[in-house]
Amino acid sequence: IPAIRERPPMPPTLILPRPDDFHVHLRNGMVRFLATPFTAEHFGYALVMPNTRPCPILTAEDAMNYRRDLMQYFPENKDFHPLMSIQITDKTTPDMITGTKAIVTAGKLYPEGVTTNSDNGVRDFKRLYPVFEAMQKEGLVLCLHGESPDHNISGLNREAAFLPQLREIAIKFPGLQIVLEHITTHDAIREVESLPNNVAATITAHHLWITIDDIIGYSQRSQGKLRPHNFCKPIAKHEFDRQALCHAATSGNPKFFFGSDSAPHPVDDKECSRVCAGCFTSPVALSILAEVFERMNALHLLEDFLSVHGKNFYGLPPRMNAKKITLIKESWVVNGSTSADWPNADYRRPILIIPFLAGETLTWRVT
């Protein structure tokens, strides 16, 4: 009689309500076609950023058209709910805000020249105070890329230099919901904590994982090489700041919730002499977050960070019948690239995008 083998123990399992991503770039054309399925598969609500090219999303009509084009690829996915934003520029008027709530969830403000596709960004914030007043009345959220556009300020200090501007807006418009996006510093955490409850912040997976040394080749993990696929804006800061972000994300404080800032670029725009800022994190974000929260002994708080705090701040209802997301404790290697052909036969050039942490091993896997 053969010996009865013991069944191997099942790996630890984490079952979450469908998470939300309150800051994602889906781009246009082939990049959107390739990158969006990773967001649609894993996330319920997804706040789509408006700095698209060749045409940015500036009006409610632009937002409606973009969402319609986006959803033609996912007619059967009832769990994916893209939320639209419009870009706030010097040309935005209060009349462009009034009556948009049914279509638009947020207005996104980029200071001029601070990141990808921000050439039409803002320098004089006070000129937009009538627009902020209209957003406050309409119930739109103001999302801020929190870096100063002053070129005389070092890139590592631009987030800190922006914080007085954030405080001024928050105090002048107490009824305006404000999100300081993708924070990267200890100073930003403390500022958000000190401001009233109309101010919150998103935290990305990649800023919980890397520091500036992982980008410019000074960390052990980077092996002395520049890592263009780790380059993002705001750029990752120091280990002290990364640890502060980990503590904020796992604190249970409802002011902090997830926004991936997943920003895909074709490989030609990442592996070149003029590298575009942005990390394509959607394929790996949930695995990174599970690992970070486990290290911080805070897996029991991951659901709040991913599925509760953001919805509450934006005033969104829970998706009662949405499919849940399951992660298992199992090592896996991140695919080295993601590629596809455009479904239009007239456009035959394939596209290649490298995910964040390509070729590296993670310890939690989405089933």
Short mmCIF file of C-alpha atoms in Angstrom, two decimals, residues 78-344:
data_model
loop_
_atom_site.label_atom_id
_atom_site.label_comp_id
_atom_site.label_asym_id
_atom_site.label_seq_id
_atom_site.Cartn_x
_atom_site.Cartn_y
_atom_site.Cartn_z
CA LYS A 78 -19.67 45.40 -15.01
CA ASP A 79 -17.12 45.82 -12.20
CA PHE A 80 -14.99 48.51 -13.85
CA HIS A 81 -16.17 52.08 -13.34
CA PRO A 82 -13.86 54.77 -14.74
CA LEU A 83 -14.32 58.18 -13.14
CA MET A 84 -13.48 61.15 -15.33
CA SER A 85 -11.47 64.26 -14.56
CA ILE A 86 -10.86 67.41 -16.54
CA GLN A 87 -7.65 69.41 -16.58
CA ILE A 88 -7.77 72.82 -14.91
CA THR A 89 -5.71 75.29 -16.95
CA ASP A 90 -5.40 79.05 -17.22
CA LYS A 91 -8.20 78.90 -19.78
CA THR A 92 -10.67 77.11 -17.51
CA THR A 93 -13.65 79.28 -16.52
CA PRO A 94 -16.33 78.87 -13.84
CA ASP A 95 -18.93 78.32 -16.58
CA MET A 96 -16.95 75.26 -17.74
CA ILE A 97 -17.43 73.77 -14.25
CA THR A 98 -21.12 74.47 -13.66
CA GLY A 99 -23.36 71.53 -14.45
CA THR A 100 -20.59 68.96 -14.95
CA LYS A 101 -21.09 66.82 -11.83
CA ALA A 102 -23.05 64.14 -13.67
CA ILE A 103 -20.08 63.49 -15.96
CA VAL A 104 -16.98 64.76 -14.15
CA THR A 105 -15.72 63.68 -10.74
CA ALA A 106 -12.63 65.87 -10.34
CA GLY A 107 -10.59 68.67 -11.80
CA LYS A 108 -6.84 68.05 -12.04
CA LEU A 109 -4.38 70.92 -11.77
CA TYR A 110 -0.80 70.56 -12.98
CA PRO A 111 1.70 73.32 -12.31
CA GLU A 112 3.40 74.24 -15.56
CA GLY A 113 6.17 71.93 -16.73
CA VAL A 114 6.43 69.74 -13.63
CA THR A 115 5.65 66.37 -15.27
CA THR A 116 4.66 64.59 -18.48
CA ASN A 117 2.15 66.55 -20.59
CA SER A 118 2.03 69.57 -18.26
CA ASP A 119 3.18 72.16 -20.79
CA ASN A 120 -0.30 73.73 -20.51
CA GLY A 121 -0.08 73.78 -16.71
CA VAL A 122 -0.62 76.66 -14.30
CA ARG A 123 1.71 79.21 -12.68
CA ASP A 124 -0.66 81.75 -11.14
CA PHE A 125 -2.98 79.79 -8.85
CA LYS A 126 -4.83 82.85 -7.56
CA ARG A 127 -6.23 83.54 -11.03
CA LEU A 128 -8.11 80.25 -10.71
CA TYR A 129 -9.82 81.05 -7.41
CA PRO A 130 -13.16 81.72 -9.17
CA VAL A 131 -12.83 78.26 -10.74
CA PHE A 132 -12.15 76.71 -7.33
CA GLU A 133 -15.25 78.48 -6.01
CA ALA A 134 -17.30 76.97 -8.83
CA MET A 135 -15.84 73.52 -8.10
CA GLN A 136 -16.74 73.94 -4.43
CA LYS A 137 -20.37 74.72 -5.36
CA GLU A 138 -20.54 71.94 -7.96
CA GLY A 139 -19.06 69.30 -5.63
CA LEU A 140 -16.04 68.47 -7.79
CA VAL A 141 -12.81 67.34 -6.14
CA LEU A 142 -9.65 69.35 -6.82
CA CYS A 143 -6.68 67.04 -7.46
CA LEU A 144 -3.29 68.73 -7.23
CA HIS A 145 0.05 67.66 -8.61
CA GLY A 146 1.89 69.10 -5.64
CA GLU A 147 5.15 70.49 -7.00
CA SER A 148 6.26 74.07 -7.45
CA PRO A 149 6.80 75.15 -11.09
CA ASP A 150 9.72 77.38 -10.01
CA HIS A 151 12.79 76.20 -11.92
CA ASN A 152 15.04 77.85 -9.34
CA ILE A 153 13.98 75.22 -6.80
CA SER A 154 15.70 71.83 -6.81
CA GLY A 155 13.52 68.97 -8.00
CA LEU A 156 13.84 67.18 -4.67
CA ASN A 157 12.47 70.26 -2.87
CA ARG A 158 9.59 71.18 -5.14
CA GLU A 159 6.96 69.22 -3.23
CA ALA A 160 7.88 70.95 0.03
CA ALA A 161 7.82 74.33 -1.76
CA PHE A 162 4.26 73.67 -2.95
CA LEU A 163 2.81 72.98 0.51
CA PRO A 164 2.13 76.65 1.43
CA GLN A 165 0.04 76.90 -1.76
CA LEU A 166 -1.93 73.83 -0.71
CA ARG A 167 -2.58 75.31 2.74
CA GLU A 168 -3.77 78.62 1.28
CA ILE A 169 -6.28 76.94 -1.06
CA ALA A 170 -7.54 74.57 1.65
CA ILE A 171 -8.18 77.37 4.13
CA LYS A 172 -9.74 79.76 1.61
CA PHE A 173 -12.11 77.08 0.26
CA PRO A 174 -13.15 74.96 3.28
CA GLY A 175 -15.95 73.27 1.34
CA LEU A 176 -13.68 72.19 -1.52
CA GLN A 177 -12.49 68.58 -1.38
CA ILE A 178 -8.76 68.58 -2.19
CA VAL A 179 -6.44 65.65 -2.90
CA LEU A 180 -2.68 66.16 -2.86
CA GLU A 181 -1.64 63.53 -5.37
CA HIS A 182 1.15 60.95 -5.12
CA ILE A 183 2.88 62.44 -2.08
CA THR A 184 6.55 61.57 -1.68
CA THR A 185 7.84 63.32 1.45
CA HIS A 186 7.58 63.32 5.22
CA ASP A 187 6.74 67.04 4.98
CA ALA A 188 3.71 66.40 2.75
CA ILE A 189 2.39 63.77 5.16
CA ARG A 190 2.60 66.15 8.10
CA GLU A 191 0.97 68.97 6.12
CA VAL A 192 -1.99 66.81 5.06
CA GLU A 193 -2.42 65.56 8.63
CA SER A 194 -2.46 69.12 9.96
CA LEU A 195 -5.05 70.46 7.50
CA PRO A 196 -8.84 70.13 7.89
CA ASN A 197 -10.74 67.09 6.71
CA ASN A 198 -11.38 68.57 3.26
CA VAL A 199 -7.75 67.64 2.41
CA ALA A 200 -6.53 64.10 1.71
CA ALA A 201 -3.65 62.51 -0.19
CA THR A 202 -3.00 59.58 -2.47
CA ILE A 203 0.03 57.32 -2.08
CA THR A 204 1.41 55.17 -4.89
CA ALA A 205 2.81 51.65 -4.74
CA HIS A 206 6.13 52.63 -6.31
CA HIS A 207 6.81 55.40 -3.80
CA LEU A 208 6.34 52.84 -1.03
CA TRP A 209 8.91 50.60 -2.74
CA ILE A 210 11.79 52.68 -4.12
CA THR A 211 13.96 55.67 -3.27
CA ILE A 212 15.91 57.99 -5.50
CA ASP A 213 18.89 55.64 -5.19
CA ASP A 214 16.86 52.95 -6.96
CA ILE A 215 16.52 55.30 -9.91
CA ILE A 216 20.01 56.76 -10.25
CA GLY A 217 21.94 53.57 -9.51
CA TYR A 218 23.18 53.98 -5.93
CA SER A 219 21.13 51.26 -4.23
CA GLN A 220 22.12 47.61 -3.97
CA ARG A 221 18.94 46.69 -5.83
CA SER A 222 19.84 48.90 -8.81
CA GLN A 223 23.25 47.23 -9.14
CA GLY A 224 24.93 50.50 -10.00
CA LYS A 225 22.81 51.12 -13.11
CA LEU A 226 20.40 53.93 -13.98
CA ARG A 227 16.86 52.50 -13.96
CA PRO A 228 14.67 54.47 -16.39
CA HIS A 229 11.56 52.40 -15.63
CA ASN A 230 11.78 53.61 -12.01
CA PHE A 231 11.83 57.26 -13.09
CA CYS A 232 8.66 59.14 -12.21
CA LYS A 233 7.49 62.56 -11.13
CA PRO A 234 7.41 63.52 -8.38
CA ILE A 235 10.67 61.62 -8.22
CA ALA A 236 11.07 59.17 -5.33
CA LYS A 237 12.87 60.73 -2.39
CA HIS A 238 15.03 59.39 0.44
CA GLU A 239 14.68 56.29 2.63
CA PHE A 240 13.44 58.47 5.50
CA ASP A 241 10.58 59.68 3.28
CA ARG A 242 9.79 56.18 1.99
CA GLN A 243 9.47 54.89 5.53
CA ALA A 244 7.24 57.81 6.46
CA LEU A 245 4.99 56.96 3.50
CA CYS A 246 4.80 53.33 4.60
CA HIS A 247 3.73 54.42 8.08
CA ALA A 248 1.12 56.82 6.68
CA ALA A 249 -0.36 54.23 4.29
CA THR A 250 -0.61 51.62 7.04
CA SER A 251 -1.75 53.99 9.79
CA GLY A 252 -5.47 53.57 9.16
CA ASN A 253 -5.80 57.34 8.79
CA PRO A 254 -8.68 57.95 6.30
CA LYS A 255 -6.83 60.94 4.85
CA PHE A 256 -4.52 58.53 2.97
CA PHE A 257 -5.67 56.18 0.24
CA PHE A 258 -4.42 54.54 -2.93
CA GLY A 259 -3.78 56.21 -6.25
CA SER A 260 -1.38 54.25 -8.44
CA ASP A 261 -0.24 57.06 -10.75
CA SER A 262 0.39 54.16 -13.14
CA ALA A 263 1.75 55.91 -16.20
CA PRO A 264 2.63 53.67 -19.16
CA HIS A 265 5.02 54.73 -21.91
CA PRO A 266 6.23 52.81 -24.96
CA VAL A 267 9.69 51.37 -24.39
CA ASP A 268 11.13 53.81 -26.94
CA ASP A 269 10.19 56.67 -24.63
CA LYS A 270 11.70 55.03 -21.53
CA GLU A 271 14.95 53.60 -22.86
CA CYS A 272 16.36 56.65 -24.61
CA SER A 273 18.36 59.83 -24.01
CA ARG A 274 15.28 61.88 -22.98
CA VAL A 275 13.37 59.56 -20.65
CA CYS A 276 9.67 60.22 -20.00
CA ALA A 277 8.52 60.23 -16.38
CA GLY A 278 6.13 57.49 -15.35
CA CYS A 279 6.05 53.96 -13.93
CA PHE A 280 3.65 51.38 -15.37
CA THR A 281 2.57 49.85 -12.06
CA SER A 282 -0.96 48.57 -12.72
CA PRO A 283 0.19 44.96 -13.31
CA VAL A 284 2.06 44.81 -9.97
CA ALA A 285 0.52 47.41 -7.66
CA LEU A 286 -1.62 45.05 -5.57
CA SER A 287 1.26 42.62 -5.09
CA ILE A 288 3.54 45.45 -3.96
CA LEU A 289 0.96 46.80 -1.53
CA ALA A 290 0.32 43.38 0.02
CA GLU A 291 4.06 42.92 0.57
CA VAL A 292 4.51 46.40 2.06
CA PHE A 293 1.53 46.04 4.39
CA GLU A 294 2.74 42.58 5.45
CA ARG A 295 6.18 43.98 6.30
CA MET A 296 4.47 46.66 8.38
CA ASN A 297 2.28 44.04 10.16
CA ALA A 298 -0.76 45.84 8.78
CA LEU A 299 -2.43 43.46 6.33
CA HIS A 300 -5.66 43.95 8.26
CA LEU A 301 -5.62 47.62 7.19
CA LEU A 302 -5.01 47.03 3.48
CA GLU A 303 -8.72 46.84 2.70
CA ASP A 304 -9.32 50.30 4.17
CA PHE A 305 -6.42 51.81 2.20
CA LEU A 306 -7.56 50.22 -1.07
CA SER A 307 -11.33 49.97 -0.85
CA VAL A 308 -12.75 52.25 1.84
CA HIS A 309 -10.96 55.56 2.47
CA GLY A 310 -10.95 56.75 -1.13
CA LYS A 311 -14.62 55.96 -1.74
CA ASN A 312 -15.58 57.73 1.46
CA PHE A 313 -13.61 60.86 0.59
CA TYR A 314 -15.07 61.02 -2.93
CA GLY A 315 -18.56 60.22 -1.63
CA LEU A 316 -18.96 57.15 -3.82
CA PRO A 317 -21.24 54.21 -3.04
CA PRO A 318 -19.69 50.76 -2.51
CA ARG A 319 -20.08 48.28 -5.36
CA MET A 320 -22.13 45.69 -3.51
CA ASN A 321 -22.03 42.88 -6.10
CA ALA A 322 -18.54 43.45 -7.50
CA LYS A 323 -16.21 40.47 -7.70
CA LYS A 324 -13.63 40.29 -4.97
CA ILE A 325 -9.87 40.23 -5.51
CA THR A 326 -7.83 37.32 -4.17
CA LEU A 327 -4.08 37.39 -3.49
CA ILE A 328 -2.06 34.38 -2.40
CA LYS A 329 1.34 34.30 -0.76
CA GLU A 330 3.28 32.87 -3.66
CA SER A 331 6.49 34.09 -5.27
CA TRP A 332 6.34 35.07 -8.92
CA VAL A 333 8.54 36.91 -11.40
CA VAL A 334 7.15 40.06 -13.02
CA ASN A 335 6.88 39.70 -16.79
CA GLY A 336 9.63 41.50 -18.65
CA SER A 337 7.26 43.29 -21.03
CA THR A 338 3.71 43.66 -22.21
CA SER A 339 3.03 43.98 -25.92
CA ALA A 340 0.20 43.82 -28.40
CA ASP A 341 -0.78 44.77 -31.91
CA TRP A 342 -3.31 47.50 -32.47
CA PRO A 343 -6.61 45.89 -33.54
CA ASN A 344 -6.78 48.15 -36.59
#
